[in-house]
mmCIF file of C-alpha atoms and ligand atoms in Angstrom:
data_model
loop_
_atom_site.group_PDB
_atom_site.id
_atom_site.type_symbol
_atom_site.label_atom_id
_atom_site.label_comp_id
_atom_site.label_asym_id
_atom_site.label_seq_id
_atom_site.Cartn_x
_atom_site.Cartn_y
_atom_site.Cartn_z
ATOM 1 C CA UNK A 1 163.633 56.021 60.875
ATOM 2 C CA UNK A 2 162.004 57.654 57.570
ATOM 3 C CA UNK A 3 161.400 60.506 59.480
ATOM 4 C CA UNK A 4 165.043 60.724 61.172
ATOM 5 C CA UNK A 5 166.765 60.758 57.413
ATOM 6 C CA UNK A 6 164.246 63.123 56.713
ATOM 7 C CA UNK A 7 165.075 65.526 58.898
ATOM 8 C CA UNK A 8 168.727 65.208 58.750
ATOM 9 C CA UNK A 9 168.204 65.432 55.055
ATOM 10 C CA UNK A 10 166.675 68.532 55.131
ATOM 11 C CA UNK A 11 169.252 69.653 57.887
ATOM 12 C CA UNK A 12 171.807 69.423 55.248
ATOM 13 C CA UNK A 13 169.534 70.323 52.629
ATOM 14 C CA UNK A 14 169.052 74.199 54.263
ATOM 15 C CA UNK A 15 172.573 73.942 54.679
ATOM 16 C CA UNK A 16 173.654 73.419 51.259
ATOM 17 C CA UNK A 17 171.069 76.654 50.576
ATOM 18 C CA UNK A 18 172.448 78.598 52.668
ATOM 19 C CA UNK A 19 176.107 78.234 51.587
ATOM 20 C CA UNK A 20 174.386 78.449 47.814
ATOM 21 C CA UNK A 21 173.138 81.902 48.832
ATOM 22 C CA UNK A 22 176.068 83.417 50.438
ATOM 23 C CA UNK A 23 177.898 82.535 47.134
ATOM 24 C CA UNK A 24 175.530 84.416 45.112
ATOM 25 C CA UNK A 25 175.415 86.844 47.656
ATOM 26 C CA UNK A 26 179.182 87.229 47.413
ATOM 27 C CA UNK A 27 179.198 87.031 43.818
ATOM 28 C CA UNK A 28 176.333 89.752 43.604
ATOM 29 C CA UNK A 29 178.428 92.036 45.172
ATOM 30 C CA UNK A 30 181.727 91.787 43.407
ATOM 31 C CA UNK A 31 179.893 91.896 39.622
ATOM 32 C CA UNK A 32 178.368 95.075 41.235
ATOM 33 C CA UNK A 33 181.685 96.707 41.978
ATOM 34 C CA UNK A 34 183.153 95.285 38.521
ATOM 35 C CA UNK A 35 180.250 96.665 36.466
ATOM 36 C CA UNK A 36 180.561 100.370 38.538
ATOM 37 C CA UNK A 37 184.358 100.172 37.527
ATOM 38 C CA UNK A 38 184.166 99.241 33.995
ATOM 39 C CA UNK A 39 185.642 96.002 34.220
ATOM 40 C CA UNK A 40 183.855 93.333 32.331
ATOM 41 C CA UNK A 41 184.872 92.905 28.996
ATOM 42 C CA UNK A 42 183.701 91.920 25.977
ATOM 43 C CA UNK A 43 185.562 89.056 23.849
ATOM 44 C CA UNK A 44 184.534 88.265 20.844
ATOM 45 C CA UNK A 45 184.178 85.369 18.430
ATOM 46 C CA UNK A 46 184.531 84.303 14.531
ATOM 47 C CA UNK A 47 181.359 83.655 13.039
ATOM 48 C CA UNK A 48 182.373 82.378 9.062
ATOM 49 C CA UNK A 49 180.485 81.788 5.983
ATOM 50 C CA UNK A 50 181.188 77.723 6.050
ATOM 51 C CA UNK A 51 181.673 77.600 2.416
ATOM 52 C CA UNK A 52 184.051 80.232 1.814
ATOM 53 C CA UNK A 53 185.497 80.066 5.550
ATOM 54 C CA UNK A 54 185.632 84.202 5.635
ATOM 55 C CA UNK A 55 184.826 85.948 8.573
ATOM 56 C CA UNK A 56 181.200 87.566 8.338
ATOM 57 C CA UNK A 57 181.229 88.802 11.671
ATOM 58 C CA UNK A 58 181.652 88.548 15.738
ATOM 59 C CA UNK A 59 179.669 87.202 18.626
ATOM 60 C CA UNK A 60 179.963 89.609 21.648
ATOM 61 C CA UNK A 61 181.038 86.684 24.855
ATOM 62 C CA UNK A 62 181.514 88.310 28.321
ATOM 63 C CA UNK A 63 184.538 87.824 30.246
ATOM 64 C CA UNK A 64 185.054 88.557 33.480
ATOM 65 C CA UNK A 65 188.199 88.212 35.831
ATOM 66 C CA UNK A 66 187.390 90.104 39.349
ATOM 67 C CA UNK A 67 190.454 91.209 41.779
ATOM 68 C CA UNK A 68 188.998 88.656 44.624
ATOM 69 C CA UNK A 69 186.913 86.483 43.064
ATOM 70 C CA UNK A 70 189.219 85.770 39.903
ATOM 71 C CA UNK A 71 187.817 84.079 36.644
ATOM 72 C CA UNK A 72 184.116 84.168 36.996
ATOM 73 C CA UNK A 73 182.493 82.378 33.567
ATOM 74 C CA UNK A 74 179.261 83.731 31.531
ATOM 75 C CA UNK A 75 177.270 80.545 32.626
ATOM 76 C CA UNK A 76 178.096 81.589 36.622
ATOM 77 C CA UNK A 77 177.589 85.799 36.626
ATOM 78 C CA UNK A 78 174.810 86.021 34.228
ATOM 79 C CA UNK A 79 171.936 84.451 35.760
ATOM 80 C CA UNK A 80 173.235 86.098 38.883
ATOM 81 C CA UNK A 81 172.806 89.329 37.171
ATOM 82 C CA UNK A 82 169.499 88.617 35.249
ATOM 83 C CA UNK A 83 168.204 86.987 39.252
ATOM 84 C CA UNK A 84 169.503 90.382 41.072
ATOM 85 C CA UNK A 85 168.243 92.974 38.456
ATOM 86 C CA UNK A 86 171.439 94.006 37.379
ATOM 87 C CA UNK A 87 171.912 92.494 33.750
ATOM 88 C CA UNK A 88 170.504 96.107 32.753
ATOM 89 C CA UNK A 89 173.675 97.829 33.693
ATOM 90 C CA UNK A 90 175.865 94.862 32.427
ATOM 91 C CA UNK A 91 174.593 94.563 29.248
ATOM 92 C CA UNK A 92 174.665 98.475 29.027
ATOM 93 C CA UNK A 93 178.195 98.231 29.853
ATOM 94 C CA UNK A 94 179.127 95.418 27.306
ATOM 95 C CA UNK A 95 177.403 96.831 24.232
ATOM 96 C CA UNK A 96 179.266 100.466 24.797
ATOM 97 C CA UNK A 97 182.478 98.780 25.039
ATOM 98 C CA UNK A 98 181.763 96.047 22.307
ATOM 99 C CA UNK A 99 180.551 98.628 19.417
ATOM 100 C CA UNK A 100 183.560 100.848 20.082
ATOM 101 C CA UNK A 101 185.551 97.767 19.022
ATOM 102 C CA UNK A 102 183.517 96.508 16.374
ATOM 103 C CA UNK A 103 183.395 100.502 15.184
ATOM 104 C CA UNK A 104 187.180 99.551 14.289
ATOM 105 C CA UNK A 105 186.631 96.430 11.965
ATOM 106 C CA UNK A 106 185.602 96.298 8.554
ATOM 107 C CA UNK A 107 182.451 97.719 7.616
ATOM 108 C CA UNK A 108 181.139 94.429 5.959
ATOM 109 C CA UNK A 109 181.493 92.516 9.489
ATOM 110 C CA UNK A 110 178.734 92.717 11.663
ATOM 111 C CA UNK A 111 178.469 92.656 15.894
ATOM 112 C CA UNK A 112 176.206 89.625 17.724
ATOM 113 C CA UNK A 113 175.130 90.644 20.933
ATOM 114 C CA UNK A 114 173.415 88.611 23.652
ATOM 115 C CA UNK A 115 170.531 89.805 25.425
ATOM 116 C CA UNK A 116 168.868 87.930 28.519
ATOM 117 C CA UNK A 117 165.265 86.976 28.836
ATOM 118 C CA UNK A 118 164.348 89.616 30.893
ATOM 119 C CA UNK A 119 165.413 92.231 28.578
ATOM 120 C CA UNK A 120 162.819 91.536 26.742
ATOM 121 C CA UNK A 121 160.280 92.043 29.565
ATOM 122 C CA UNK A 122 161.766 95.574 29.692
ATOM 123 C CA UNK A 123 160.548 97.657 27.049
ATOM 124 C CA UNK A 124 162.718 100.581 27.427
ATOM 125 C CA UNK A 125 165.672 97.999 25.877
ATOM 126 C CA UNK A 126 165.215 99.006 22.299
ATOM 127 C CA UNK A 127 165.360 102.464 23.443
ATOM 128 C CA UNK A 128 168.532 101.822 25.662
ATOM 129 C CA UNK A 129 170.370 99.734 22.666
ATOM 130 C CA UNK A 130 169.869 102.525 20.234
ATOM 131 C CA UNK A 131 170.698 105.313 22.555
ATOM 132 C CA UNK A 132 174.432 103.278 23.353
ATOM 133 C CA UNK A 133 174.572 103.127 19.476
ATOM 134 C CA UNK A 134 174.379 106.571 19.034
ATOM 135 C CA UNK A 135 177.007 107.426 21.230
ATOM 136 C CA UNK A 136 179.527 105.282 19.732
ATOM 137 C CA UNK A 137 178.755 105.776 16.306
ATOM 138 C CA UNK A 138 178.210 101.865 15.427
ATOM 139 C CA UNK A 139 175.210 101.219 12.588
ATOM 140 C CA UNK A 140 172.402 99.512 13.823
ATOM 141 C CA UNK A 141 172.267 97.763 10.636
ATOM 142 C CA UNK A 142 175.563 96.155 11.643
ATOM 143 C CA UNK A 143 174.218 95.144 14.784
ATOM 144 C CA UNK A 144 172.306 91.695 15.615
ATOM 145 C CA UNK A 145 170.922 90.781 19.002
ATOM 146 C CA UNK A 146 170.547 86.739 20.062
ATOM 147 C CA UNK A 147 167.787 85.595 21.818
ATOM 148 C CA UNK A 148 167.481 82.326 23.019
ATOM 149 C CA UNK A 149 163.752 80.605 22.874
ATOM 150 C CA UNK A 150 163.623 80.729 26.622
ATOM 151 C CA UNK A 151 163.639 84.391 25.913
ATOM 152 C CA UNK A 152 160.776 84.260 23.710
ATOM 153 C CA UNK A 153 158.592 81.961 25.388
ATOM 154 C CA UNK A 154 158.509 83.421 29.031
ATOM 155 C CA UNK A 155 156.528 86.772 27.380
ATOM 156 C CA UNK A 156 156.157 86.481 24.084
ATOM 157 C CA UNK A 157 153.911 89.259 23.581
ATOM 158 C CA UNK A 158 156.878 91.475 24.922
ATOM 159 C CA UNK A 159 159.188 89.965 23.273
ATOM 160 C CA UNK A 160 157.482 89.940 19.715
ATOM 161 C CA UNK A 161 157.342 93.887 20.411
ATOM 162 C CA UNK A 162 160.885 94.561 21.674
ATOM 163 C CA UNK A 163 162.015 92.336 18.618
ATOM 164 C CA UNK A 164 159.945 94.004 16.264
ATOM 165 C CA UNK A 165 161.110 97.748 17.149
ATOM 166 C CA UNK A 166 164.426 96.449 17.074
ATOM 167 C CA UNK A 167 163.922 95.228 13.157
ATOM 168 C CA UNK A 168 162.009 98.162 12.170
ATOM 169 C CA UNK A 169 165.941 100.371 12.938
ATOM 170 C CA UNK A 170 167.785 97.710 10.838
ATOM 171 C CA UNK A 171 168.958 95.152 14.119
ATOM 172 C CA UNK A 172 168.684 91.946 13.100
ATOM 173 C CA UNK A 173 167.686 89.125 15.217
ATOM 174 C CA UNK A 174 168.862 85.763 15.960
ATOM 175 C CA UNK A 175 167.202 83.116 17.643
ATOM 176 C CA UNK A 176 170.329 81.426 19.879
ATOM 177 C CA UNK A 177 170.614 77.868 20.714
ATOM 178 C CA UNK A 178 167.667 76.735 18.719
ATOM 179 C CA UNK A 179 166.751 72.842 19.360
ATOM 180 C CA UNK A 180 167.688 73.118 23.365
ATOM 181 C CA UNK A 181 164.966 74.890 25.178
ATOM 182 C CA UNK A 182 161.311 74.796 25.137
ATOM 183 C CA UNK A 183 161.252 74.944 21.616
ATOM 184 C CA UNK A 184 158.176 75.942 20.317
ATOM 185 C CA UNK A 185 157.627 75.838 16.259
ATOM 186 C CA UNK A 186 154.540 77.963 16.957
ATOM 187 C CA UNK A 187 156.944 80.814 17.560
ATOM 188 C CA UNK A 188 158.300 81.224 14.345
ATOM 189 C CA UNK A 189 155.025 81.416 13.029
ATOM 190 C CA UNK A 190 154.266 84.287 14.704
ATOM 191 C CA UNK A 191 157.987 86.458 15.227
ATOM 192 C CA UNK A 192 160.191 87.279 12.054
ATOM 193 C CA UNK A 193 163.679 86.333 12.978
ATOM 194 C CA UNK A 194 166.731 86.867 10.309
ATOM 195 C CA UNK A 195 169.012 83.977 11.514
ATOM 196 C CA UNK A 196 168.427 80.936 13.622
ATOM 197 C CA UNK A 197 171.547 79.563 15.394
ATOM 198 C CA UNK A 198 171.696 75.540 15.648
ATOM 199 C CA UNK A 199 172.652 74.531 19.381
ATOM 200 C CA UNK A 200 176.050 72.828 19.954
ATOM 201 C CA UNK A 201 174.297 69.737 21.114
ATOM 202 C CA UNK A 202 173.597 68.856 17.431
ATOM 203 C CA UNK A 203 176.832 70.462 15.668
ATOM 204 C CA UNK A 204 178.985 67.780 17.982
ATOM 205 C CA UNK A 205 177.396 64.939 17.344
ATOM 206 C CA UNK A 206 176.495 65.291 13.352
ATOM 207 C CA UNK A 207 179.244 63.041 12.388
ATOM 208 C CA UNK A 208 178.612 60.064 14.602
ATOM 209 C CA UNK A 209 174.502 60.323 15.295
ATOM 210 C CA UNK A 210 171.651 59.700 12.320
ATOM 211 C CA UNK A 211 169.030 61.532 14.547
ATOM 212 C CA UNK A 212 171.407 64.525 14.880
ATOM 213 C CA UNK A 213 171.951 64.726 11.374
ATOM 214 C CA UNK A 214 168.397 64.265 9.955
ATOM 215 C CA UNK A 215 167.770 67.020 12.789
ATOM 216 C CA UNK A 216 170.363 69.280 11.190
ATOM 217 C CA UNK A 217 168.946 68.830 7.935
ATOM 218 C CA UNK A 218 165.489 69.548 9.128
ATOM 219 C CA UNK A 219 165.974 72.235 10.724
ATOM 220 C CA UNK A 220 168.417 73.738 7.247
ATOM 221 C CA UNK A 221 165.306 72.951 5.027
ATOM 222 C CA UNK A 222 162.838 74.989 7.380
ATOM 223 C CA UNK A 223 164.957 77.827 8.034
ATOM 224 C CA UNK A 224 165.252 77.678 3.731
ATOM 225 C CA UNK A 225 161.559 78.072 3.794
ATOM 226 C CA UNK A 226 161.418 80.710 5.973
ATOM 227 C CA UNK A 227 163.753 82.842 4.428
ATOM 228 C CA UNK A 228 166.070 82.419 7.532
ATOM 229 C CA UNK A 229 169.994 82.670 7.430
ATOM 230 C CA UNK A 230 171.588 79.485 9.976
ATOM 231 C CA UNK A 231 174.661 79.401 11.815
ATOM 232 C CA UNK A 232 175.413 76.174 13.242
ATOM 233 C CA UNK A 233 177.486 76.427 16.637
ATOM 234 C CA UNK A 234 180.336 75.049 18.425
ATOM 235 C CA UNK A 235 182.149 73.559 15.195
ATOM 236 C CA UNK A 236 185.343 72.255 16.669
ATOM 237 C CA UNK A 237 186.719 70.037 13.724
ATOM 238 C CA UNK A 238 186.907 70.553 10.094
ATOM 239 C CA UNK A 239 185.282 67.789 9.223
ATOM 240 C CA UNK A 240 182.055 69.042 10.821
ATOM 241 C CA UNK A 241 182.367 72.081 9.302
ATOM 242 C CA UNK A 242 182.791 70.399 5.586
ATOM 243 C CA UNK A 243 179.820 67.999 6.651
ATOM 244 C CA UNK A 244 177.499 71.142 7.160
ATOM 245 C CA UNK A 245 178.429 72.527 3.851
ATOM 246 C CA UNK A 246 177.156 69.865 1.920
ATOM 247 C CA UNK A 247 173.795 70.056 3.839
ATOM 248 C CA UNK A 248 173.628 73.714 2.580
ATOM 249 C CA UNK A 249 174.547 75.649 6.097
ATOM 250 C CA UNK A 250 175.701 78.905 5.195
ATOM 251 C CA UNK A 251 176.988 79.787 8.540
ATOM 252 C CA UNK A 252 179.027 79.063 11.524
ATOM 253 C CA UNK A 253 181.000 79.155 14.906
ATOM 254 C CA UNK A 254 183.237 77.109 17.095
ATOM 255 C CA UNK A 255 186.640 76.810 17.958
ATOM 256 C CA UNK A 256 187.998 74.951 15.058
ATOM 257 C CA UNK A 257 187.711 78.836 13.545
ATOM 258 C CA UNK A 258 188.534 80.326 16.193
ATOM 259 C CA UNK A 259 188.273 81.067 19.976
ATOM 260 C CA UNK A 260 186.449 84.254 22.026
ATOM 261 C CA UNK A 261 189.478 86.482 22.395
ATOM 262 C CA UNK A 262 189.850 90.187 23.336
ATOM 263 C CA UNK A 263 188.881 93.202 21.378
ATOM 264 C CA UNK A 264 193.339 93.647 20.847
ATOM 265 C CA UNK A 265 193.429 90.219 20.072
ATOM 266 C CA UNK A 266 190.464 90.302 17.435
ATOM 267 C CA UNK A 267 192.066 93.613 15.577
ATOM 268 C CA UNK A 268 195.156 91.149 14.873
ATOM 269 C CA UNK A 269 193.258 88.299 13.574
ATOM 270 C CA UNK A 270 191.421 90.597 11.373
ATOM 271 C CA UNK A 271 194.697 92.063 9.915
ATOM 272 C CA UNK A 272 195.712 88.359 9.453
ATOM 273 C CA UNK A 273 193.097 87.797 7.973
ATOM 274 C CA UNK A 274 194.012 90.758 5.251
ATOM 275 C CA UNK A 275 197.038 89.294 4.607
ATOM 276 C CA UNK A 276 195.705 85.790 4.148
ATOM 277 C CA UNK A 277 193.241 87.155 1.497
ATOM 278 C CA UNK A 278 195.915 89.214 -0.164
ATOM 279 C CA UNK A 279 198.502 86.105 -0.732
ATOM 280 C CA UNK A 280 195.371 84.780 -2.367
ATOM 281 C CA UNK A 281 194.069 87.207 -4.352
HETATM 282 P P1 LIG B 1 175.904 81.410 23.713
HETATM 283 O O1 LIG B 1 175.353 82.749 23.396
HETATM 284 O O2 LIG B 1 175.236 80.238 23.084
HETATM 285 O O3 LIG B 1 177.448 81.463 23.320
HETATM 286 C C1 LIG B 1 178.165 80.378 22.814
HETATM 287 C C2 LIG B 1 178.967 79.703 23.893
HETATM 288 O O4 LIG B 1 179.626 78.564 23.333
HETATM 289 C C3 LIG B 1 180.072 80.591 24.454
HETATM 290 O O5 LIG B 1 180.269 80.208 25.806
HETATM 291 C C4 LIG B 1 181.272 80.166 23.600
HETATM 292 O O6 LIG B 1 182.515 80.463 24.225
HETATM 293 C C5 LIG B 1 181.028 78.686 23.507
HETATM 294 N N1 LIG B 1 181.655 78.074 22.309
HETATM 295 C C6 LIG B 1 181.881 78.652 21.111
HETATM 296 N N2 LIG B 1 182.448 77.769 20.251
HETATM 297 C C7 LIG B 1 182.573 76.610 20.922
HETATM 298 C C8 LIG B 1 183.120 75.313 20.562
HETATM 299 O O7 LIG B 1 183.568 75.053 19.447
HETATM 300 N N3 LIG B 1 183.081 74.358 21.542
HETATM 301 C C9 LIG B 1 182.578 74.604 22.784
HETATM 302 N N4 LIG B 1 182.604 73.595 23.667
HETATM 303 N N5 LIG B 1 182.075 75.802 23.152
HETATM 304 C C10 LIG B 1 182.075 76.797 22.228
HETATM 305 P P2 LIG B 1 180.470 81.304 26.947
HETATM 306 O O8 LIG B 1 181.311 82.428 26.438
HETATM 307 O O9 LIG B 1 180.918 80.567 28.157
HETATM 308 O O10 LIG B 1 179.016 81.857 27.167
HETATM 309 C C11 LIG B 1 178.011 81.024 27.664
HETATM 310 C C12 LIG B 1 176.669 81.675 27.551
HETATM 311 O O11 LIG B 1 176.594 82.827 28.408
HETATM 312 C C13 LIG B 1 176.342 82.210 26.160
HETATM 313 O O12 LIG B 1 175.897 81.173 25.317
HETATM 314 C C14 LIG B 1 175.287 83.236 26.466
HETATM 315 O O13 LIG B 1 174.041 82.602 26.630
HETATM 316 C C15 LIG B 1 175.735 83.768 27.817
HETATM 317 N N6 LIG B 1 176.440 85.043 27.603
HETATM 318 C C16 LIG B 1 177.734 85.300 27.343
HETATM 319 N N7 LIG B 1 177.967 86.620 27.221
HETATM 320 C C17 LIG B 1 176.760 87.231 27.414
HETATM 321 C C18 LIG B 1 176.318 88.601 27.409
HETATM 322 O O14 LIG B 1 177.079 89.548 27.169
HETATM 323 N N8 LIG B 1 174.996 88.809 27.668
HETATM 324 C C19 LIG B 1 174.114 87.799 27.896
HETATM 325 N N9 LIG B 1 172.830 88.096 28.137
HETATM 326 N N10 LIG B 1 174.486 86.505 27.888
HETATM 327 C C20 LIG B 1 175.793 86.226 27.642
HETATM 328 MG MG1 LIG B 2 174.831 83.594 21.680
HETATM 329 MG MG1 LIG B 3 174.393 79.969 21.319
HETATM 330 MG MG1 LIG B 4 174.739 78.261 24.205
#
């Protein structure tokens, strides 16, 4: 009996793998043709300064929406790309067509970019970011690049190189999502990062949960220490946002300041934002 549901398991099992793998197979494909033709596009999102609620700067968000495949999100086509070798090319793509835009905002406002894990195996990426920069004319020192800690972990001694070239130009780093992954406190021992970027997970609950909030705090007083700016994610009401002020966060995110919209869309809100600051000056 045991060994009947075990087999039939598995049957359905290799089944379910095999349908798995002709989706990524399919989706492989299509993000192949998109990147070739240009058509992944970067959105971008607010990131404030919490106490004054101005814009500081953007975070680069992919967004793709294929001719077959339709709306394909971040958290689907990414790991695809890192998996199939082809978040090179993508991310190549993005940063070209994300520093043109940010080339056209204010020059106090800076541009967050994402980079995968296993760009920073690759130690031509330094190279490749600068090279993009040059071409469109964007500052490096208005540039900062995200890594999350599973970026940092899988090679560090890679990744403390790539990051340290990067900083040496005038690129700042971020650690993303900090408090999700494998976090390691050794790590900040031993890699200089500018800003750390507190995960959702805590930002959502820091009006309802005590661990949350002495979390928060912790995490505030050690990046003081350190000399490290903090931008806490997904804020989505103001009352989060007025909560993390009076723990001293001096950045942050989320929808309740506004959502990842196109580089058109962004050149509005930033005129809006003119205005706004001109009726209060
Ligand atoms: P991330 O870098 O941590 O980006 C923040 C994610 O949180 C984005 O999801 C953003 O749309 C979402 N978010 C922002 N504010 C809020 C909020 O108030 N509430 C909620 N519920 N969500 C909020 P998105 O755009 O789906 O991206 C998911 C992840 O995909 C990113 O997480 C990043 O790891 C990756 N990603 C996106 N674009 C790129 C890219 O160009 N390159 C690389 N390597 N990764 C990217
Ligand atoms: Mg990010
Ligand atoms: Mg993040
Ligand atoms: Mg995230």
């Amino acid at each position: 009996q045991a060994k009947r549901n075990g087999r039939s398991m598995a049957t359905i099992f290799s089944r379910e793998m095999e349908e798995d793998a002709r989706r990524v197979a399919r989706v492989e494909q299509a993000l192949r043709r998109a990147i070739s033709a240009g058509e992944v596009e970067p959105h971008f999102q607010p990131i404030v300064n919490l106490s004054s609620r101005r814009t500081i700067g953007f975070e680069c968000l992919a967004r793709w929406n294929d001719r077959d495949l339709g709306v394909v999100p971040p958290s689907v086509f990414i790991p695809i790309a890192e998996d199939r070798g082809i978040i090179g090319p993508l991310s190549q793509l993005l940063l070209r067509k994300a520093s043109e835009a940010a080339r056209q905002w204010p020059d106090h406002l800076f541009l967050s970019f994402n980079l995968s894990p296993s760009q920073l195996v690759d130690q031509n990426t330094g190279q490749q970011i600068l090279a993009i920069l040059d071409r469109t004319g964007f500052d490096a020192r208005r540039l900062e690049v995200e890594i999350t800690e599973t970026g940092v972990m899988t090679h560090p001694a890679s990744a403390r190189k790539i990051i340290e070239d990067l900083r040496r130009v005038g690129i700042r780093v971020s650690l993303d999502d900090f408090g999700t992954g494998q976090s390691s406190l050794g790590r900040l021992r031993e890699i200089q990062f500018d800003k750390l970027k507190i995960d959702r997970a805590f930002v959502s609950e820091i009006l309802r949960d005590r661990p949350s909030e002495h979390i928060v705090k912790a995490i505030l007083a050690m990046c003081e220490g350190l000399g490290m700016e903090v931008v806490a994610e997904g804020i989505e009401e103001e009352a989060q946002a007025d909560r993390l002020v009076d723990f001293g966060c001096g950045g942050g995110q989320g929808y309740f300041f506004g959502k990842p919209a196109t580089a058109l869309a962004t050149l509005g809100y930033l005129r809006d934002a003119d205005h706004r600051a001109l009726l209060r000056a």
